[in-house]
Amino acid sequence: MMQVRSIDAAQITEAVKKLFMDMNYFIGNDILDALRAARENEPSATAQNVLDQLIENHQIAREEEVPICQDTGMAVLFVEYGERVVIENGSFEQAVQEGVRRAYIDGYLRKSVVDDPVFDRVNTKDNTPALIYTTIVEGNQIRILGGCKGFGSENMSAVKMLTPSAGVEGVKQFIMDTVKYAGPNPCPPIVVGVGIGGTFEKAAMLAKKATLRPINTSHPDQRYAALENELLEAINKMGFGPAGLGGVTTALGVNIETCPTHIAGMPVAVNICCHAARHKETVI
Amino acid sequence: MKKITLPLTDEVIRELHAGESVLITGSVITGRDAAHKRLYELIEQGRELPVKLDGEVIYYVGPAPAKPGHAVGPAGPTSSYRMDKYTPALLDRGLKGMIGKGARSQEVIDSMVKNGVVYFAAIGGAAALISRSIKSAEILAYEDLGTEAIYRFEVEDFPAIVVIDSYGESVLVK
């Protein structure tokens, strides 16, 4: 059996801090390449101008090590926790929250979290709590996939409990309707994360995870991969374009994640992400 | 590109048309969800506001913290529609311009036409780039709201696009 491995809580805190600072300053090449390709592809001067500004913005953020966007999000972490890992000198939960706290305070990231959703709405001043979704896996490593999407696009997301007779046409219709309703608001060109299957909450989690997958990758099942391409093409015919000012680039990518589901159901969740699709992975 | 200097006069507003790119220089106030809610409640109660709105331009923004040596942190626009519920009351108090991103409600557009107001969009997500045109930032009110406080920004050649003009014309794709 694989050896039990000890990891110091401080090591986890450091790794999480670096993860969130880096993802806020340095956009991934998947997004940068897609923005550059879109710039070449856009016929309108307005759309070209918007894309030029976005590309320049990424260069400034990288050089000055400042956030790409002022909305540095609510921190979300998908964790694969190896069952042979033991945390020394602290707890995993506290170590992660401390890493997020330090990233947002020491890294000049915006604190955008309020303590109570309806009544108090008082800022927690350190962007905690982060949302941590943990799966226990075999092994003695910890793999963390982090995201920090802003709420302009989060607010444009939706879940629908489709039933089996809706079929692939129903899935497509719901995704297109959600993107159309969002229109110019979620900072297009967007990344569309789609979760299909599981239960109500699983579909939403899969959709979030889909926004964190590089857009130059495809679903492993060719039928879903083809659906990703078809939807991307259809969304880009809507005409919203960069910043909603018109153009042929309304989305940079469509990522679908799937899961087995119930005989009576076909849940679909659409998590819309802005063009600053920030995500990063680390293994401890 | 058209350069405009604040404060906005009615004459300048009438000459701004949807689709025009502009560079804005002068003084703007900031405010987003929480500050709008407070201002709106004071107006409803007939009480005095902590900031003057007459003739002002408001920028919907919650900046990131400034690094040492920077006037302000990254400061791009936030979605405007969340302010729609409160906006007509603020326009009736003399606000002449708004800078944000995305669509507005018909009620807001009607109030813009009635009051002779222009709505600009800045490019959402170009926050680090935009912050270079913000030369100073001071808190005017609601310091307890942190990033949502009302600031006064001095801006120079701030890049924006007229998306809804004072005639109610819009270039946003529907």
CSV table of C-alpha atoms in Angstrom, one decimal:
chain,number,residue,atom,x,y,z
A,1,MET,CA,0.0,0.0,0.0
A,2,MET,CA,1.1,3.5,-0.8
A,3,GLN,CA,3.0,5.2,2.1
A,4,VAL,CA,1.2,7.8,4.2
A,5,ARG,CA,2.6,11.2,3.5
A,6,SER,CA,2.7,14.2,5.9
A,7,ILE,CA,2.1,17.6,4.6
A,8,ASP,CA,2.6,20.7,6.7
A,9,ALA,CA,-0.5,23.0,6.8
A,10,ALA,CA,1.8,26.0,6.0
A,11,GLN,CA,2.8,24.3,2.7
A,12,ILE,CA,-0.9,24.2,1.7
A,13,THR,CA,-1.5,27.8,2.7
A,14,GLU,CA,1.5,28.9,0.5
A,15,ALA,CA,0.4,26.9,-2.5
A,16,VAL,CA,-3.2,28.2,-2.3
A,17,LYS,CA,-2.0,31.8,-1.9
A,18,LYS,CA,0.3,31.5,-5.0
A,19,LEU,CA,-2.5,29.8,-6.9
A,20,PHE,CA,-5.0,32.7,-6.5
A,21,MET,CA,-2.4,35.4,-7.0
A,22,ASP,CA,-1.1,33.9,-10.2
A,23,MET,CA,-4.5,33.2,-11.7
A,24,ASN,CA,-5.6,36.8,-11.1
A,25,TYR,CA,-2.4,38.3,-12.7
A,26,PHE,CA,-1.6,35.8,-15.5
A,27,ILE,CA,-4.3,34.7,-18.0
A,28,GLY,CA,-3.9,31.2,-19.5
A,29,ASN,CA,-2.6,30.8,-23.0
A,30,ASP,CA,-5.8,29.1,-24.0
A,31,ILE,CA,-7.7,32.4,-23.5
A,32,LEU,CA,-4.9,34.6,-24.9
A,33,ASP,CA,-4.6,32.5,-28.1
A,34,ALA,CA,-8.4,32.6,-28.5
A,35,LEU,CA,-8.5,36.4,-28.1
A,36,ARG,CA,-5.7,36.9,-30.6
A,37,ALA,CA,-7.5,34.6,-33.1
A,38,ALA,CA,-10.7,36.5,-32.6
A,39,ARG,CA,-8.9,39.8,-33.2
A,40,GLU,CA,-7.8,38.4,-36.6
A,41,ASN,CA,-11.3,37.2,-37.4
A,42,GLU,CA,-13.4,40.2,-36.5
A,43,PRO,CA,-14.4,42.4,-39.4
A,44,SER,CA,-15.7,45.4,-37.4
A,45,ALA,CA,-13.4,48.2,-36.2
A,46,THR,CA,-15.3,48.4,-32.9
A,47,ALA,CA,-14.9,44.7,-32.2
A,48,GLN,CA,-11.2,44.8,-33.1
A,49,ASN,CA,-10.7,47.8,-30.8
A,50,VAL,CA,-12.3,46.0,-27.9
A,51,LEU,CA,-10.2,42.9,-28.4
A,52,ASP,CA,-7.0,45.0,-28.7
A,53,GLN,CA,-7.9,46.6,-25.3
A,54,LEU,CA,-8.4,43.2,-23.8
A,55,ILE,CA,-5.1,41.8,-25.1
A,56,GLU,CA,-3.3,44.9,-23.9
A,57,ASN,CA,-5.0,44.6,-20.5
A,58,HIS,CA,-3.6,41.1,-20.1
A,59,GLN,CA,-0.1,42.4,-20.9
A,60,ILE,CA,-0.4,45.2,-18.3
A,61,ALA,CA,-1.7,42.8,-15.7
A,62,ARG,CA,1.2,40.4,-16.3
A,63,GLU,CA,3.9,43.0,-16.3
A,64,GLU,CA,2.6,44.9,-13.3
A,65,GLU,CA,1.3,41.9,-11.4
A,66,VAL,CA,-2.1,43.4,-10.9
A,67,PRO,CA,-5.4,41.7,-11.3
A,68,ILE,CA,-6.7,41.4,-14.8
A,69,CYS,CA,-10.2,42.4,-13.6
A,70,GLN,CA,-11.2,44.3,-10.5
A,71,ASP,CA,-13.7,41.6,-9.8
A,72,THR,CA,-11.4,38.9,-8.4
A,73,GLY,CA,-14.4,36.8,-7.6
A,74,MET,CA,-15.4,34.4,-4.9
A,75,ALA,CA,-12.7,31.8,-4.5
A,76,VAL,CA,-13.8,28.2,-5.6
A,77,LEU,CA,-11.6,25.2,-5.2
A,78,PHE,CA,-12.1,21.7,-6.5
A,79,VAL,CA,-9.9,19.4,-4.4
A,80,GLU,CA,-8.9,15.8,-5.0
A,81,TYR,CA,-7.6,14.8,-1.7
A,82,GLY,CA,-5.4,11.7,-1.6
A,83,GLU,CA,-6.6,9.4,1.2
A,84,ARG,CA,-2.9,8.7,2.3
A,85,VAL,CA,-2.3,12.4,3.2
A,86,VAL,CA,-2.0,13.5,6.8
A,87,ILE,CA,-2.0,17.3,7.6
A,88,GLU,CA,0.5,18.3,10.2
A,89,ASN,CA,0.3,21.5,12.3
A,90,GLY,CA,-3.2,22.5,11.4
A,91,SER,CA,-6.2,21.5,9.4
A,92,PHE,CA,-6.8,21.3,5.7
A,93,GLU,CA,-9.8,23.6,5.8
A,94,GLN,CA,-8.1,26.3,7.8
A,95,ALA,CA,-4.9,26.1,5.7
A,96,VAL,CA,-6.9,26.7,2.5
A,97,GLN,CA,-8.9,29.5,4.0
A,98,GLU,CA,-5.7,31.1,5.2
A,99,GLY,CA,-4.1,30.8,1.8
A,100,VAL,CA,-7.1,32.6,0.2
A,101,ARG,CA,-7.0,35.3,2.9
A,102,ARG,CA,-3.3,36.0,2.3
A,103,ALA,CA,-3.7,36.0,-1.5
A,104,TYR,CA,-6.5,38.6,-1.4
A,105,ILE,CA,-4.8,40.8,1.3
A,106,ASP,CA,-1.1,40.5,0.3
A,107,GLY,CA,-1.9,40.3,-3.5
A,108,TYR,CA,-4.0,43.4,-3.7
A,109,LEU,CA,-7.1,41.5,-4.9
A,110,ARG,CA,-10.6,42.8,-4.3
A,111,LYS,CA,-12.5,41.6,-1.3
A,112,SER,CA,-16.0,40.9,-2.7
A,113,VAL,CA,-17.6,38.5,-0.2
A,114,VAL,CA,-20.4,39.5,2.3
A,115,ASP,CA,-21.1,37.5,5.4
A,116,ASP,CA,-24.9,37.1,5.0
A,117,PRO,CA,-26.7,37.0,1.6
A,118,VAL,CA,-30.0,38.7,2.5
A,119,PHE,CA,-30.0,40.8,5.7
A,120,ASP,CA,-26.5,41.9,6.8
A,121,ARG,CA,-24.4,41.9,3.7
A,122,VAL,CA,-21.3,43.0,5.6
A,123,ASN,CA,-18.0,42.5,3.8
A,124,THR,CA,-15.8,39.9,5.4
A,125,LYS,CA,-12.7,42.0,4.4
A,126,ASP,CA,-10.5,39.1,3.4
A,127,ASN,CA,-12.6,37.4,0.7
A,128,THR,CA,-13.2,34.3,2.8
A,129,PRO,CA,-14.9,31.9,3.0
A,130,ALA,CA,-13.7,30.2,-0.1
A,131,LEU,CA,-15.9,27.4,-1.4
A,132,ILE,CA,-14.1,24.1,-1.2
A,133,TYR,CA,-15.5,21.0,-3.0
A,134,THR,CA,-13.5,17.9,-1.9
A,135,THR,CA,-13.4,14.5,-3.4
A,136,ILE,CA,-11.4,11.7,-1.6
A,137,VAL,CA,-9.2,9.9,-4.1
A,138,GLU,CA,-6.5,7.2,-3.9
A,139,GLY,CA,-2.9,8.3,-3.4
A,140,ASN,CA,-0.8,10.6,-1.3
A,141,GLN,CA,-1.1,13.9,-3.1
A,142,ILE,CA,-3.5,16.8,-3.1
A,143,ARG,CA,-4.6,18.2,-6.4
A,144,ILE,CA,-6.3,21.7,-6.3
A,145,LEU,CA,-8.2,23.3,-9.2
A,146,GLY,CA,-9.0,26.9,-8.4
A,147,GLY,CA,-11.2,29.5,-10.0
A,148,CYS,CA,-12.2,33.0,-9.2
A,149,LYS,CA,-14.8,34.1,-11.7
A,150,GLY,CA,-16.6,37.4,-11.3
A,151,PHE,CA,-20.3,37.8,-10.6
A,152,GLY,CA,-21.2,39.8,-13.7
A,153,SER,CA,-21.2,36.5,-15.6
A,154,GLU,CA,-22.2,34.4,-12.6
A,155,ASN,CA,-25.5,36.3,-12.4
A,156,MET,CA,-26.3,35.3,-15.9
A,157,SER,CA,-26.1,31.5,-15.2
A,158,ALA,CA,-29.0,29.1,-14.9
A,159,VAL,CA,-30.1,25.5,-14.1
A,160,LYS,CA,-33.0,23.7,-15.7
A,161,MET,CA,-34.4,20.3,-14.9
A,162,LEU,CA,-35.1,19.0,-18.4
A,163,THR,CA,-36.7,15.6,-18.8
A,164,PRO,CA,-35.5,12.8,-21.1
A,165,SER,CA,-37.9,13.5,-23.9
A,166,ALA,CA,-36.4,17.0,-24.4
A,167,GLY,CA,-33.4,15.2,-26.0
A,168,VAL,CA,-30.3,17.0,-27.4
A,169,GLU,CA,-32.5,19.6,-29.0
A,170,GLY,CA,-33.9,20.6,-25.6
A,171,VAL,CA,-30.3,20.8,-24.2
A,172,LYS,CA,-29.3,23.1,-27.1
A,173,GLN,CA,-32.3,25.3,-26.8
A,174,PHE,CA,-31.8,25.9,-23.0
A,175,ILE,CA,-28.1,26.7,-23.6
A,176,MET,CA,-28.9,29.1,-26.4
A,177,ASP,CA,-31.7,30.8,-24.5
A,178,THR,CA,-29.4,31.3,-21.5
A,179,VAL,CA,-26.7,32.9,-23.6
A,180,LYS,CA,-29.3,35.1,-25.4
A,181,TYR,CA,-30.8,36.3,-22.1
A,182,ALA,CA,-27.3,37.2,-20.9
A,183,GLY,CA,-26.7,39.3,-24.0
A,184,PRO,CA,-24.1,42.0,-23.4
A,185,ASN,CA,-24.0,41.7,-19.6
A,186,PRO,CA,-21.5,39.0,-18.8
A,187,CYS,CA,-18.5,40.6,-20.5
A,188,PRO,CA,-18.5,38.8,-23.9
A,189,PRO,CA,-16.7,37.1,-25.5
A,190,ILE,CA,-17.7,34.5,-22.9
A,191,VAL,CA,-16.8,31.0,-22.0
A,192,VAL,CA,-19.9,28.8,-21.6
A,193,GLY,CA,-19.6,26.1,-19.0
A,194,VAL,CA,-22.3,23.4,-19.3
A,195,GLY,CA,-23.0,20.6,-16.8
A,196,ILE,CA,-25.4,17.8,-18.0
A,197,GLY,CA,-26.6,14.9,-15.8
A,198,GLY,CA,-26.4,13.9,-12.2
A,199,THR,CA,-28.8,15.8,-9.9
A,200,PHE,CA,-29.8,19.4,-9.5
A,201,GLU,CA,-26.7,20.4,-7.6
A,202,LYS,CA,-24.3,18.1,-9.5
A,203,ALA,CA,-25.2,19.7,-12.8
A,204,ALA,CA,-24.3,23.1,-11.4
A,205,MET,CA,-21.0,21.9,-10.0
A,206,LEU,CA,-20.1,20.3,-13.3
A,207,ALA,CA,-21.0,23.6,-15.1
A,208,LYS,CA,-18.7,25.5,-12.8
A,209,LYS,CA,-15.9,22.9,-13.4
A,210,ALA,CA,-16.5,23.2,-17.1
A,211,THR,CA,-15.6,26.9,-16.9
A,212,LEU,CA,-12.3,26.0,-15.4
A,213,ARG,CA,-11.3,23.6,-18.2
A,214,PRO,CA,-8.9,25.1,-20.8
A,215,ILE,CA,-11.0,26.0,-23.9
A,216,ASN,CA,-8.5,24.3,-26.2
A,217,THR,CA,-9.6,20.9,-24.8
A,218,SER,CA,-12.7,18.9,-25.8
A,219,HIS,CA,-15.1,16.5,-24.1
A,220,PRO,CA,-13.6,12.9,-24.4
A,221,ASP,CA,-16.9,11.6,-26.0
A,222,GLN,CA,-16.9,12.7,-29.7
A,223,ARG,CA,-20.7,13.4,-29.6
A,224,TYR,CA,-20.3,15.9,-26.9
A,225,ALA,CA,-17.2,17.3,-28.4
A,226,ALA,CA,-19.2,17.9,-31.6
A,227,LEU,CA,-21.9,19.5,-29.6
A,228,GLU,CA,-19.4,21.9,-28.1
A,229,ASN,CA,-18.3,23.0,-31.5
A,230,GLU,CA,-21.8,23.2,-32.9
A,231,LEU,CA,-22.9,25.4,-29.9
A,232,LEU,CA,-19.9,27.7,-30.2
A,233,GLU,CA,-20.6,28.3,-33.9
A,234,ALA,CA,-24.3,28.9,-33.2
A,235,ILE,CA,-23.6,31.3,-30.3
A,236,ASN,CA,-21.1,33.3,-32.5
A,237,LYS,CA,-23.9,33.8,-35.0
A,238,MET,CA,-26.0,35.7,-32.4
A,239,GLY,CA,-24.0,38.8,-33.1
A,240,PHE,CA,-23.5,40.2,-29.6
A,241,GLY,CA,-19.7,40.3,-30.2
A,242,PRO,CA,-17.0,41.7,-27.9
A,243,ALA,CA,-18.5,43.9,-25.1
A,244,GLY,CA,-21.9,43.4,-26.7
A,245,LEU,CA,-21.2,46.0,-29.3
A,246,GLY,CA,-21.6,43.6,-32.3
A,247,GLY,CA,-19.3,41.1,-33.9
A,248,VAL,CA,-18.7,37.5,-34.7
A,249,THR,CA,-17.1,36.6,-31.4
A,250,THR,CA,-19.7,36.3,-28.7
A,251,ALA,CA,-18.0,33.2,-27.1
A,252,LEU,CA,-14.5,31.9,-27.0
A,253,GLY,CA,-15.4,28.4,-26.0
A,254,VAL,CA,-18.1,26.0,-24.9
A,255,ASN,CA,-17.1,23.3,-22.5
A,256,ILE,CA,-19.4,20.5,-21.6
A,257,GLU,CA,-19.0,18.1,-18.6
A,258,THR,CA,-21.3,15.2,-18.1
A,259,CYS,CA,-22.3,12.6,-15.5
A,260,PRO,CA,-24.7,9.7,-15.2
A,261,THR,CA,-28.2,10.7,-14.2
A,262,HIS,CA,-31.6,9.3,-13.1
A,263,ILE,CA,-34.1,7.5,-15.5
A,264,ALA,CA,-36.6,10.4,-15.1
A,265,GLY,CA,-34.2,13.3,-15.5
A,266,MET,CA,-31.7,15.3,-17.6
A,267,PRO,CA,-30.6,18.3,-15.5
A,268,VAL,CA,-28.7,21.0,-17.5
A,269,ALA,CA,-26.7,23.8,-15.9
A,270,VAL,CA,-25.1,26.7,-17.8
A,271,ASN,CA,-22.4,28.6,-15.9
A,272,ILE,CA,-21.4,31.6,-18.0
A,273,CYS,CA,-17.9,33.0,-17.6
A,274,CYS,CA,-16.5,36.3,-18.8
A,275,HIS,CA,-13.5,36.5,-21.2
A,276,ALA,CA,-11.2,36.7,-18.2
A,277,ALA,CA,-11.6,33.0,-17.6
A,278,ARG,CA,-9.2,32.5,-14.7
A,279,HIS,CA,-8.3,29.0,-13.6
A,280,LYS,CA,-5.2,27.3,-12.3
A,281,GLU,CA,-4.2,23.9,-11.0
A,282,THR,CA,-1.6,22.8,-8.5
A,283,VAL,CA,-0.5,19.5,-7.1
A,284,ILE,CA,1.0,19.2,-3.6
B,1,MET,CA,-11.3,60.1,-31.3
B,2,LYS,CA,-13.7,62.6,-29.7
B,3,LYS,CA,-12.4,64.2,-26.5
B,4,ILE,CA,-14.8,65.4,-23.9
B,5,THR,CA,-14.1,67.4,-20.7
B,6,LEU,CA,-16.3,67.2,-17.6
B,7,PRO,CA,-18.6,68.5,-16.3
B,8,LEU,CA,-21.0,67.6,-19.1
B,9,THR,CA,-23.0,70.5,-20.4
B,10,ASP,CA,-26.4,70.0,-22.0
B,11,GLU,CA,-24.9,71.2,-25.3
B,12,VAL,CA,-22.1,68.5,-25.2
B,13,ILE,CA,-24.6,65.8,-24.2
B,14,ARG,CA,-26.8,66.7,-27.2
B,15,GLU,CA,-23.9,66.2,-29.5
B,16,LEU,CA,-23.0,62.7,-28.3
B,17,HIS,CA,-24.5,59.9,-30.4
B,18,ALA,CA,-24.7,56.2,-29.8
B,19,GLY,CA,-21.7,54.4,-31.2
B,20,GLU,CA,-19.2,57.2,-30.8
B,21,SER,CA,-15.9,56.4,-29.0
B,22,VAL,CA,-14.8,59.1,-26.6
B,23,LEU,CA,-11.9,59.9,-24.2
B,24,ILE,CA,-13.2,61.5,-21.0
B,25,THR,CA,-11.2,63.9,-18.9
B,26,GLY,CA,-12.3,65.5,-15.6
B,27,SER,CA,-13.9,64.5,-12.4
B,28,VAL,CA,-16.3,61.6,-11.9
B,29,ILE,CA,-17.9,60.0,-8.8
B,30,THR,CA,-18.2,56.3,-8.3
B,31,GLY,CA,-21.0,54.2,-6.9
B,32,ARG,CA,-22.4,50.6,-7.3
B,33,ASP,CA,-25.0,48.4,-5.7
B,34,ALA,CA,-24.7,49.2,-2.0
B,35,ALA,CA,-24.1,53.0,-2.4
B,36,HIS,CA,-27.1,53.2,-4.9
B,37,LYS,CA,-29.3,51.5,-2.3
B,38,ARG,CA,-28.3,54.0,0.4
B,39,LEU,CA,-28.7,57.1,-1.9
B,40,TYR,CA,-32.1,55.9,-3.1
B,41,GLU,CA,-33.3,55.3,0.5
B,42,LEU,CA,-32.3,58.9,1.4
B,43,ILE,CA,-34.1,60.3,-1.6
B,44,GLU,CA,-37.2,58.4,-0.7
B,45,GLN,CA,-37.1,59.7,2.8
B,46,GLY,CA,-36.5,63.2,1.5
B,47,ARG,CA,-33.2,63.5,3.3
B,48,GLU,CA,-30.0,65.2,2.2
B,49,LEU,CA,-27.4,63.2,0.2
B,50,PRO,CA,-23.8,62.9,1.3
B,51,VAL,CA,-22.7,63.8,-2.3
B,52,LYS,CA,-24.0,66.3,-4.8
B,53,LEU,CA,-25.4,64.6,-8.0
B,54,ASP,CA,-26.3,67.7,-10.0
B,55,GLY,CA,-24.2,67.8,-13.1
B,56,GLU,CA,-22.1,64.8,-12.2
B,57,VAL,CA,-21.1,61.6,-14.1
B,58,ILE,CA,-21.2,58.4,-12.1
B,59,TYR,CA,-18.9,55.4,-12.8
B,60,TYR,CA,-20.2,52.0,-11.7
B,61,VAL,CA,-17.1,50.5,-10.3
B,62,GLY,CA,-15.7,48.8,-7.2
B,63,PRO,CA,-11.9,49.1,-7.6
B,64,ALA,CA,-9.3,46.5,-6.5
B,65,PRO,CA,-6.9,47.8,-3.9
B,66,ALA,CA,-4.1,50.1,-5.2
B,67,LYS,CA,-0.6,48.7,-5.1
B,68,PRO,CA,2.0,51.1,-3.6
B,69,GLY,CA,2.7,53.8,-6.2
B,70,HIS,CA,-0.6,53.4,-7.9
B,71,ALA,CA,-3.4,55.9,-7.6
B,72,VAL,CA,-6.0,53.1,-7.8
B,73,GLY,CA,-6.1,49.4,-8.4
B,74,PRO,CA,-7.6,47.8,-11.5
B,75,ALA,CA,-11.0,49.5,-11.9
B,76,GLY,CA,-13.2,48.3,-14.8
B,77,PRO,CA,-17.0,48.8,-15.0
B,78,THR,CA,-19.5,46.6,-13.3
B,79,SER,CA,-22.9,45.6,-14.9
B,80,SER,CA,-25.2,48.6,-15.0
B,81,TYR,CA,-28.6,46.8,-15.0
B,82,ARG,CA,-28.2,46.2,-11.2
B,83,MET,CA,-28.5,49.9,-10.7
B,84,ASP,CA,-31.6,50.3,-12.9
B,85,LYS,CA,-34.1,50.1,-10.0
B,86,TYR,CA,-32.4,53.2,-8.4
B,87,THR,CA,-31.3,55.1,-11.5
B,88,PRO,CA,-34.4,57.2,-12.4
B,89,ALA,CA,-34.5,58.8,-9.0
B,90,LEU,CA,-30.8,59.7,-9.3
B,91,LEU,CA,-31.3,61.2,-12.8
B,92,ASP,CA,-34.2,63.3,-11.4
B,93,ARG,CA,-31.6,64.7,-8.9
B,94,GLY,CA,-29.5,66.0,-11.8
B,95,LEU,CA,-27.0,63.2,-12.6
B,96,LYS,CA,-26.0,63.8,-16.2
B,97,GLY,CA,-23.9,60.8,-17.2
B,98,MET,CA,-23.3,57.2,-16.3
B,99,ILE,CA,-20.4,54.9,-17.1
B,100,GLY,CA,-20.9,51.1,-16.8
B,101,LYS,CA,-21.3,48.0,-19.0
B,102,GLY,CA,-24.2,46.1,-20.5
B,103,ALA,CA,-27.9,46.8,-21.0
B,104,ARG,CA,-30.3,49.2,-19.3
B,105,SER,CA,-34.1,48.9,-18.6
B,106,GLN,CA,-36.7,50.8,-20.6
B,107,GLU,CA,-37.5,52.8,-17.5
B,108,VAL,CA,-33.9,54.0,-17.3
B,109,ILE,CA,-33.8,54.9,-21.0
B,110,ASP,CA,-37.1,56.9,-20.7
B,111,SER,CA,-35.7,58.8,-17.7
B,112,MET,CA,-32.4,59.5,-19.7
B,113,VAL,CA,-34.5,61.0,-22.5
B,114,LYS,CA,-36.6,63.0,-20.1
B,115,ASN,CA,-33.5,64.3,-18.2
B,116,GLY,CA,-31.1,64.6,-21.1
B,117,VAL,CA,-28.6,62.1,-19.8
B,118,VAL,CA,-25.9,60.0,-21.6
B,119,TYR,CA,-24.8,56.4,-20.8
B,120,PHE,CA,-21.3,55.3,-21.7
B,121,ALA,CA,-19.8,51.9,-21.6
B,122,ALA,CA,-16.2,51.2,-20.6
B,123,ILE,CA,-14.8,47.8,-21.7
B,124,GLY,CA,-15.6,45.2,-19.1
B,125,GLY,CA,-12.6,43.3,-17.9
B,126,ALA,CA,-10.1,45.8,-19.2
B,127,ALA,CA,-9.5,46.9,-15.6
B,128,ALA,CA,-5.7,47.2,-15.5
B,129,LEU,CA,-5.7,49.2,-18.7
B,130,ILE,CA,-8.5,51.5,-17.6
B,131,SER,CA,-6.9,52.2,-14.2
B,132,ARG,CA,-4.0,53.9,-16.1
B,133,SER,CA,-6.4,56.8,-17.0
B,134,ILE,CA,-7.4,57.3,-13.4
B,135,LYS,CA,-5.1,59.8,-11.9
B,136,SER,CA,-6.4,60.1,-8.3
B,137,ALA,CA,-9.0,58.6,-6.1
B,138,GLU,CA,-10.5,59.9,-2.8
B,139,ILE,CA,-13.3,58.6,-0.7
B,140,LEU,CA,-16.3,61.0,-0.7
B,141,ALA,CA,-18.8,58.9,1.3
B,142,TYR,CA,-19.7,55.5,2.8
B,143,GLU,CA,-16.1,54.5,3.6
B,144,ASP,CA,-17.5,51.5,5.6
B,145,LEU,CA,-18.5,49.9,2.3
B,146,GLY,CA,-14.9,49.3,1.3
B,147,THR,CA,-14.7,48.9,-2.4
B,148,GLU,CA,-18.3,49.9,-2.7
B,149,ALA,CA,-17.7,53.4,-1.1
B,150,ILE,CA,-18.4,56.5,-3.2
B,151,TYR,CA,-15.1,57.9,-4.5
B,152,ARG,CA,-14.1,60.9,-6.6
B,153,PHE,CA,-11.8,59.9,-9.5
B,154,GLU,CA,-9.9,62.4,-11.6
B,155,VAL,CA,-9.6,60.8,-15.0
B,156,GLU,CA,-7.6,61.7,-18.0
B,157,ASP,CA,-8.4,60.3,-21.5
B,158,PHE,CA,-10.6,57.6,-20.0
B,159,PRO,CA,-11.7,55.4,-22.9
B,160,ALA,CA,-15.5,54.9,-23.3
B,161,ILE,CA,-18.2,54.4,-25.9
B,162,VAL,CA,-21.5,56.2,-26.0
B,163,VAL,CA,-23.9,53.2,-26.0
B,164,ILE,CA,-27.2,54.9,-25.2
B,165,ASP,CA,-27.5,58.6,-26.0
B,166,SER,CA,-29.8,61.3,-24.7
B,167,TYR,CA,-32.2,60.6,-27.5
B,168,GLY,CA,-32.6,57.0,-26.3
B,169,GLU,CA,-30.7,55.5,-29.3
B,170,SER,CA,-28.6,52.4,-28.4
B,171,VAL,CA,-25.8,50.4,-30.1
B,172,LEU,CA,-26.0,47.4,-27.8
B,173,VAL,CA,-27.0,44.3,-29.7
B,174,LYS,CA,-30.3,42.9,-28.6
